[in-house]
Amino acid sequence: MNIAEKSLQLKQDIDDVYEAGRLSVWEGIQNGGRAANYYYAFAYNRFDDNNYNPPYVIKSTDTTTGSQAIFYANELITDTKVEIIAAKNANNCFYNMSNCHTIRKFTVNENTSFTNTFTGVTNLVNLEMSGTIGKSFDIHWSTKLSRASIESIVNALSASSSGLTLTLSETAVNNAFSEDEWNALVASKQNWTISLV
C-alpha cells in the first residue's frame, strides 16, 4: 500500500468512526425511532444545521406531556430535514425558529392544538402539511410562504369543523395568488374563517 492509498484508508477509517459516533448519539436521542417525547429536544441553539441530522421521523406522540416545544427559540436550524408528527399538541413547536425556511412534513390530526406554533417563524418558505387541521391555525408571521405551502395548509383544513380560523400573511397570499385563484382556494373550505393580516 503506497502513501496515497494509506492516506485514503486513514481518511475512510476516521470517517467511519465519526459516522458511528454520530449514529450512536442519535440512537440515544431517538431510541431507534421509538422516542415519543421531544420536549424542548432541539430548543434554543443547542443544535444547528451541522449537528442536527436526525435519522428518524420525529414522533411527538407522548400524550402525557404538555407542550412539545421541540424547536423552541432555535435560530440556527434552517431545515427540519425529517417529518415531524405532533399527535397531541404542537404548542410552541417552532416558536421563534426565525431562520427556518423549510419544514419538510408536518403531520397533525384533528386534536392537535397550535398555540404559538409558528410565532416568530418569519423566514419560512416551504411547509408541507399532512393529516387534518382541526383547531384554529395561525401562521401569519410567515410572510414568505410559497404557494404550494399555502395550498398545503388550506387543503389540510378539516372539512367538518366549524367556528375555526386560519390566519395567514396577506403579503404571502398576495405574492402567491391572483385574486381569482385565492377566492377559488378559499371557497374550497367555506366552513373556515380565513383571515389575512
PDB file of C-alpha atoms in Angstrom:
ATOM      1  CA  MET A   1       0.000   0.000   0.000  1.00  0.00           C
ATOM      2  CA  ASN A   2       1.583   3.305  -1.081  1.00  0.00           C
ATOM      3  CA  ILE A   3       1.339   6.618   0.834  1.00  0.00           C
ATOM      4  CA  ALA A   4      -1.643   7.846  -1.161  1.00  0.00           C
ATOM      5  CA  GLU A   5      -3.531   4.617  -0.528  1.00  0.00           C
ATOM      6  CA  LYS A   6      -2.640   4.703   3.175  1.00  0.00           C
ATOM      7  CA  SER A   7      -3.850   8.313   3.415  1.00  0.00           C
ATOM      8  CA  LEU A   8      -7.108   7.386   1.709  1.00  0.00           C
ATOM      9  CA  GLN A   9      -7.587   4.417   4.038  1.00  0.00           C
ATOM     10  CA  LEU A  10      -6.874   6.593   7.096  1.00  0.00           C
ATOM     11  CA  LYS A  11      -9.451   9.158   5.970  1.00  0.00           C
ATOM     12  CA  GLN A  12     -12.015   6.379   5.448  1.00  0.00           C
ATOM     13  CA  ASP A  13     -11.292   4.938   8.906  1.00  0.00           C
ATOM     14  CA  ILE A  14     -11.725   8.371  10.527  1.00  0.00           C
ATOM     15  CA  ASP A  15     -14.972   8.946   8.616  1.00  0.00           C
ATOM     16  CA  ASP A  16     -16.275   5.527   9.710  1.00  0.00           C
ATOM     17  CA  VAL A  17     -15.512   6.259  13.384  1.00  0.00           C
ATOM     18  CA  TYR A  18     -17.152   9.705  13.121  1.00  0.00           C
ATOM     19  CA  GLU A  19     -20.284   8.253  11.487  1.00  0.00           C
ATOM     20  CA  ALA A  20     -20.538   5.503  14.104  1.00  0.00           C
ATOM     21  CA  GLY A  21     -20.310   8.115  16.859  1.00  0.00           C
ATOM     22  CA  ARG A  22     -22.911  10.343  15.194  1.00  0.00           C
ATOM     23  CA  LEU A  23     -25.354   7.475  14.832  1.00  0.00           C
ATOM     24  CA  SER A  24     -24.769   6.448  18.442  1.00  0.00           C
ATOM     25  CA  VAL A  25     -25.713   9.948  19.621  1.00  0.00           C
ATOM     26  CA  TRP A  26     -28.882   9.963  17.522  1.00  0.00           C
ATOM     27  CA  GLU A  27     -29.822   6.466  18.660  1.00  0.00           C
ATOM     28  CA  GLY A  28     -29.694   7.853  22.187  1.00  0.00           C
ATOM     29  CA  ILE A  29     -31.886  10.821  21.291  1.00  0.00           C
ATOM     30  CA  GLN A  30     -34.381   8.981  19.098  1.00  0.00           C
ATOM     31  CA  ASN A  31     -34.253   5.474  20.568  1.00  0.00           C
ATOM     32  CA  GLY A  32     -34.162   3.843  17.162  1.00  0.00           C
ATOM     33  CA  GLY A  33     -37.121   5.943  16.026  1.00  0.00           C
ATOM     34  CA  ARG A  34     -39.253   4.886  19.003  1.00  0.00           C
ATOM     35  CA  ALA A  35     -38.851   8.066  21.078  1.00  0.00           C
ATOM     36  CA  ALA A  36     -42.230   9.709  21.733  1.00  0.00           C
ATOM     37  CA  ASN A  37     -41.300  12.725  23.860  1.00  0.00           C
ATOM     38  CA  TYR A  38     -39.263  15.514  22.263  1.00  0.00           C
ATOM     39  CA  TYR A  39     -39.997  18.164  24.868  1.00  0.00           C
ATOM     40  CA  TYR A  40     -37.521  21.013  24.105  1.00  0.00           C
ATOM     41  CA  ALA A  41     -35.262  18.434  22.378  1.00  0.00           C
ATOM     42  CA  PHE A  42     -33.787  20.865  19.851  1.00  0.00           C
ATOM     43  CA  ALA A  43     -34.736  24.105  21.586  1.00  0.00           C
ATOM     44  CA  TYR A  44     -32.657  27.255  21.861  1.00  0.00           C
ATOM     45  CA  ASN A  45     -29.393  26.937  19.939  1.00  0.00           C
ATOM     46  CA  ARG A  46     -28.028  23.599  21.108  1.00  0.00           C
ATOM     47  CA  PHE A  47     -28.322  22.290  17.546  1.00  0.00           C
ATOM     48  CA  ASP A  48     -27.533  23.883  14.191  1.00  0.00           C
ATOM     49  CA  ASP A  49     -27.606  22.733  10.574  1.00  0.00           C
ATOM     50  CA  ASN A  50     -24.298  20.903  11.031  1.00  0.00           C
ATOM     51  CA  ASN A  51     -25.111  18.734  14.047  1.00  0.00           C
ATOM     52  CA  TYR A  52     -28.886  18.437  13.594  1.00  0.00           C
ATOM     53  CA  ASN A  53     -29.224  15.321  11.425  1.00  0.00           C
ATOM     54  CA  PRO A  54     -31.962  13.033  12.798  1.00  0.00           C
ATOM     55  CA  PRO A  55     -32.051   9.666  11.013  1.00  0.00           C
ATOM     56  CA  TYR A  56     -35.675   9.004  12.001  1.00  0.00           C
ATOM     57  CA  VAL A  57     -39.029  10.747  11.838  1.00  0.00           C
ATOM     58  CA  ILE A  58     -39.638  12.914  14.923  1.00  0.00           C
ATOM     59  CA  LYS A  59     -42.786  11.450  16.507  1.00  0.00           C
ATOM     60  CA  SER A  60     -44.060  13.692  19.279  1.00  0.00           C
ATOM     61  CA  THR A  61     -46.746  11.231  20.310  1.00  0.00           C
ATOM     62  CA  ASP A  62     -46.432  11.152  24.118  1.00  0.00           C
ATOM     63  CA  THR A  63     -49.895  12.322  25.178  1.00  0.00           C
ATOM     64  CA  THR A  64     -48.986  12.550  28.865  1.00  0.00           C
ATOM     65  CA  THR A  65     -46.885  15.694  28.429  1.00  0.00           C
ATOM     66  CA  GLY A  66     -47.919  19.227  27.692  1.00  0.00           C
ATOM     67  CA  SER A  67     -46.449  21.422  25.003  1.00  0.00           C
ATOM     68  CA  GLN A  68     -43.938  19.715  22.753  1.00  0.00           C
ATOM     69  CA  ALA A  69     -41.796  22.818  22.155  1.00  0.00           C
ATOM     70  CA  ILE A  70     -39.416  20.800  20.026  1.00  0.00           C
ATOM     71  CA  PHE A  71     -37.544  23.623  18.266  1.00  0.00           C
ATOM     72  CA  TYR A  72     -38.411  26.437  20.690  1.00  0.00           C
ATOM     73  CA  ALA A  73     -36.296  29.563  20.009  1.00  0.00           C
ATOM     74  CA  ASN A  74     -33.773  27.747  17.827  1.00  0.00           C
ATOM     75  CA  GLU A  75     -32.412  30.356  15.430  1.00  0.00           C
ATOM     76  CA  LEU A  76     -29.773  28.119  13.833  1.00  0.00           C
ATOM     77  CA  ILE A  77     -31.691  25.252  12.233  1.00  0.00           C
ATOM     78  CA  THR A  78     -32.986  26.210   8.790  1.00  0.00           C
ATOM     79  CA  ASP A  79     -34.458  22.874   7.675  1.00  0.00           C
ATOM     80  CA  THR A  80     -36.227  20.279   9.835  1.00  0.00           C
ATOM     81  CA  LYS A  81     -34.907  17.548   7.466  1.00  0.00           C
ATOM     82  CA  VAL A  82     -37.416  14.863   8.537  1.00  0.00           C
ATOM     83  CA  GLU A  83     -41.146  14.540   9.096  1.00  0.00           C
ATOM     84  CA  ILE A  84     -42.480  15.964  12.378  1.00  0.00           C
ATOM     85  CA  ILE A  85     -45.546  14.206  13.841  1.00  0.00           C
ATOM     86  CA  ALA A  86     -47.499  16.101  16.510  1.00  0.00           C
ATOM     87  CA  ALA A  87     -50.171  13.843  17.971  1.00  0.00           C
ATOM     88  CA  LYS A  88     -51.467  15.846  20.943  1.00  0.00           C
ATOM     89  CA  ASN A  89     -50.292  19.404  20.507  1.00  0.00           C
ATOM     90  CA  ALA A  90     -47.824  21.484  18.592  1.00  0.00           C
ATOM     91  CA  ASN A  91     -47.880  24.385  21.037  1.00  0.00           C
ATOM     92  CA  ASN A  92     -44.639  26.392  20.768  1.00  0.00           C
ATOM     93  CA  CYS A  93     -43.207  23.692  18.492  1.00  0.00           C
ATOM     94  CA  PHE A  94     -41.408  26.086  16.118  1.00  0.00           C
ATOM     95  CA  TYR A  95     -41.699  29.204  18.300  1.00  0.00           C
ATOM     96  CA  ASN A  96     -39.156  31.867  17.218  1.00  0.00           C
ATOM     97  CA  MET A  97     -37.428  29.472  14.836  1.00  0.00           C
ATOM     98  CA  SER A  98     -36.675  32.642  12.935  1.00  0.00           C
ATOM     99  CA  ASN A  99     -34.262  31.312  10.312  1.00  0.00           C
ATOM    100  CA  CYS A 100     -36.115  28.131   9.412  1.00  0.00           C
ATOM    101  CA  HIS A 101     -37.068  28.157   5.725  1.00  0.00           C
ATOM    102  CA  THR A 102     -38.227  24.536   5.345  1.00  0.00           C
ATOM    103  CA  ILE A 103     -40.443  22.257   7.436  1.00  0.00           C
ATOM    104  CA  ARG A 104     -40.297  19.077   5.388  1.00  0.00           C
ATOM    105  CA  LYS A 105     -43.527  17.451   6.522  1.00  0.00           C
ATOM    106  CA  PHE A 106     -45.693  18.385   9.486  1.00  0.00           C
ATOM    107  CA  THR A 107     -48.231  15.676  10.321  1.00  0.00           C
ATOM    108  CA  VAL A 108     -51.098  16.546  12.657  1.00  0.00           C
ATOM    109  CA  ASN A 109     -54.603  15.353  13.461  1.00  0.00           C
ATOM    110  CA  GLU A 110     -57.933  16.943  14.365  1.00  0.00           C
ATOM    111  CA  ASN A 111     -56.971  17.055  18.058  1.00  0.00           C
ATOM    112  CA  THR A 112     -53.576  18.737  17.602  1.00  0.00           C
ATOM    113  CA  SER A 113     -53.521  22.260  19.067  1.00  0.00           C
ATOM    114  CA  PHE A 114     -51.434  25.119  17.673  1.00  0.00           C
ATOM    115  CA  THR A 115     -50.845  27.763  20.349  1.00  0.00           C
ATOM    116  CA  ASN A 116     -47.817  29.868  19.317  1.00  0.00           C
ATOM    117  CA  THR A 117     -46.686  27.100  16.974  1.00  0.00           C
ATOM    118  CA  PHE A 118     -45.399  29.492  14.302  1.00  0.00           C
ATOM    119  CA  THR A 119     -44.911  32.681  16.318  1.00  0.00           C
ATOM    120  CA  GLY A 120     -41.792  34.441  15.011  1.00  0.00           C
ATOM    121  CA  VAL A 121     -41.168  31.948  12.175  1.00  0.00           C
ATOM    122  CA  THR A 122     -40.506  34.790   9.760  1.00  0.00           C
ATOM    123  CA  ASN A 123     -38.406  33.131   7.047  1.00  0.00           C
ATOM    124  CA  LEU A 124     -40.482  30.029   6.408  1.00  0.00           C
ATOM    125  CA  VAL A 125     -40.979  29.331   2.697  1.00  0.00           C
ATOM    126  CA  ASN A 126     -41.675  25.610   2.467  1.00  0.00           C
ATOM    127  CA  LEU A 127     -44.213  23.796   4.632  1.00  0.00           C
ATOM    128  CA  GLU A 128     -45.842  20.509   3.745  1.00  0.00           C
ATOM    129  CA  MET A 129     -48.869  19.775   5.907  1.00  0.00           C
ATOM    130  CA  SER A 130     -50.117  16.217   6.342  1.00  0.00           C
ATOM    131  CA  GLY A 131     -53.145  14.932   8.203  1.00  0.00           C
ATOM    132  CA  THR A 132     -56.078  17.093   9.279  1.00  0.00           C
ATOM    133  CA  ILE A 133     -56.024  20.530  10.905  1.00  0.00           C
ATOM    134  CA  GLY A 134     -58.941  20.594  13.333  1.00  0.00           C
ATOM    135  CA  LYS A 135     -58.021  23.570  15.532  1.00  0.00           C
ATOM    136  CA  SER A 136     -57.511  27.248  14.729  1.00  0.00           C
ATOM    137  CA  PHE A 137     -54.210  27.724  12.950  1.00  0.00           C
ATOM    138  CA  ASP A 138     -52.176  30.953  12.883  1.00  0.00           C
ATOM    139  CA  ILE A 139     -49.110  31.281  10.647  1.00  0.00           C
ATOM    140  CA  HIS A 140     -49.347  34.963   9.715  1.00  0.00           C
ATOM    141  CA  TRP A 141     -45.735  35.636  10.788  1.00  0.00           C
ATOM    142  CA  SER A 142     -44.527  33.645   7.776  1.00  0.00           C
ATOM    143  CA  THR A 143     -44.699  36.312   5.076  1.00  0.00           C
ATOM    144  CA  LYS A 144     -42.582  34.320   2.589  1.00  0.00           C
ATOM    145  CA  LEU A 145     -44.709  31.165   2.385  1.00  0.00           C
ATOM    146  CA  SER A 146     -44.812  29.647  -1.087  1.00  0.00           C
ATOM    147  CA  ARG A 147     -47.996  28.998  -2.991  1.00  0.00           C
ATOM    148  CA  ALA A 148     -47.557  25.236  -2.528  1.00  0.00           C
ATOM    149  CA  SER A 149     -47.215  25.724   1.235  1.00  0.00           C
ATOM    150  CA  ILE A 150     -50.356  27.828   1.495  1.00  0.00           C
ATOM    151  CA  GLU A 151     -52.299  25.333  -0.613  1.00  0.00           C
ATOM    152  CA  SER A 152     -50.998  22.513   1.597  1.00  0.00           C
ATOM    153  CA  ILE A 153     -52.309  24.281   4.714  1.00  0.00           C
ATOM    154  CA  VAL A 154     -55.731  25.037   3.234  1.00  0.00           C
ATOM    155  CA  ASN A 155     -56.094  21.525   1.833  1.00  0.00           C
ATOM    156  CA  ALA A 156     -55.349  20.079   5.304  1.00  0.00           C
ATOM    157  CA  LEU A 157     -58.135  22.078   6.988  1.00  0.00           C
ATOM    158  CA  SER A 158     -60.882  19.868   8.360  1.00  0.00           C
ATOM    159  CA  ALA A 159     -63.898  19.676   6.105  1.00  0.00           C
ATOM    160  CA  SER A 160     -66.249  19.109   9.035  1.00  0.00           C
ATOM    161  CA  SER A 161     -65.058  21.546  11.738  1.00  0.00           C
ATOM    162  CA  SER A 162     -66.838  24.840  12.336  1.00  0.00           C
ATOM    163  CA  GLY A 163     -66.100  28.075  14.151  1.00  0.00           C
ATOM    164  CA  LEU A 164     -62.357  27.877  13.451  1.00  0.00           C
ATOM    165  CA  THR A 165     -59.957  30.386  11.920  1.00  0.00           C
ATOM    166  CA  LEU A 166     -56.931  30.096   9.663  1.00  0.00           C
ATOM    167  CA  THR A 167     -54.757  33.215   9.825  1.00  0.00           C
ATOM    168  CA  LEU A 168     -52.236  33.784   7.041  1.00  0.00           C
ATOM    169  CA  SER A 169     -49.941  36.580   5.938  1.00  0.00           C
ATOM    170  CA  GLU A 170     -51.639  38.883   3.442  1.00  0.00           C
ATOM    171  CA  THR A 171     -48.210  39.540   1.905  1.00  0.00           C
ATOM    172  CA  ALA A 172     -47.586  35.827   1.343  1.00  0.00           C
ATOM    173  CA  VAL A 173     -51.018  35.298  -0.194  1.00  0.00           C
ATOM    174  CA  ASN A 174     -50.754  38.349  -2.475  1.00  0.00           C
ATOM    175  CA  ASN A 175     -47.337  37.226  -3.688  1.00  0.00           C
ATOM    176  CA  ALA A 176     -48.547  33.711  -4.448  1.00  0.00           C
ATOM    177  CA  PHE A 177     -52.068  34.088  -5.877  1.00  0.00           C
ATOM    178  CA  SER A 178     -54.154  36.211  -8.154  1.00  0.00           C
ATOM    179  CA  GLU A 179     -57.425  37.388  -6.616  1.00  0.00           C
ATOM    180  CA  ASP A 180     -59.424  34.803  -8.570  1.00  0.00           C
ATOM    181  CA  GLU A 181     -57.056  31.976  -7.638  1.00  0.00           C
ATOM    182  CA  TRP A 182     -57.218  32.911  -3.971  1.00  0.00           C
ATOM    183  CA  ASN A 183     -61.006  33.184  -3.957  1.00  0.00           C
ATOM    184  CA  ALA A 184     -61.258  29.730  -5.517  1.00  0.00           C
ATOM    185  CA  LEU A 185     -58.986  28.234  -2.843  1.00  0.00           C
ATOM    186  CA  VAL A 186     -60.921  29.908  -0.015  1.00  0.00           C
ATOM    187  CA  ALA A 187     -64.178  28.636  -1.498  1.00  0.00           C
ATOM    188  CA  SER A 188     -62.927  25.077  -1.055  1.00  0.00           C
ATOM    189  CA  LYS A 189     -63.104  25.472   2.757  1.00  0.00           C
ATOM    190  CA  GLN A 190     -66.216  27.550   3.396  1.00  0.00           C
ATOM    191  CA  ASN A 191     -66.585  26.084   6.905  1.00  0.00           C
ATOM    192  CA  TRP A 192     -63.449  28.015   7.979  1.00  0.00           C
ATOM    193  CA  THR A 193     -62.885  31.725   8.552  1.00  0.00           C
ATOM    194  CA  ILE A 194     -59.716  32.510   6.613  1.00  0.00           C
ATOM    195  CA  SER A 195     -58.167  35.755   7.765  1.00  0.00           C
ATOM    196  CA  LEU A 196     -55.285  37.708   6.178  1.00  0.00           C
ATOM    197  CA  VAL A 197     -53.188  40.092   8.289  1.00  0.00           C
TER     198      VAL A 197
END
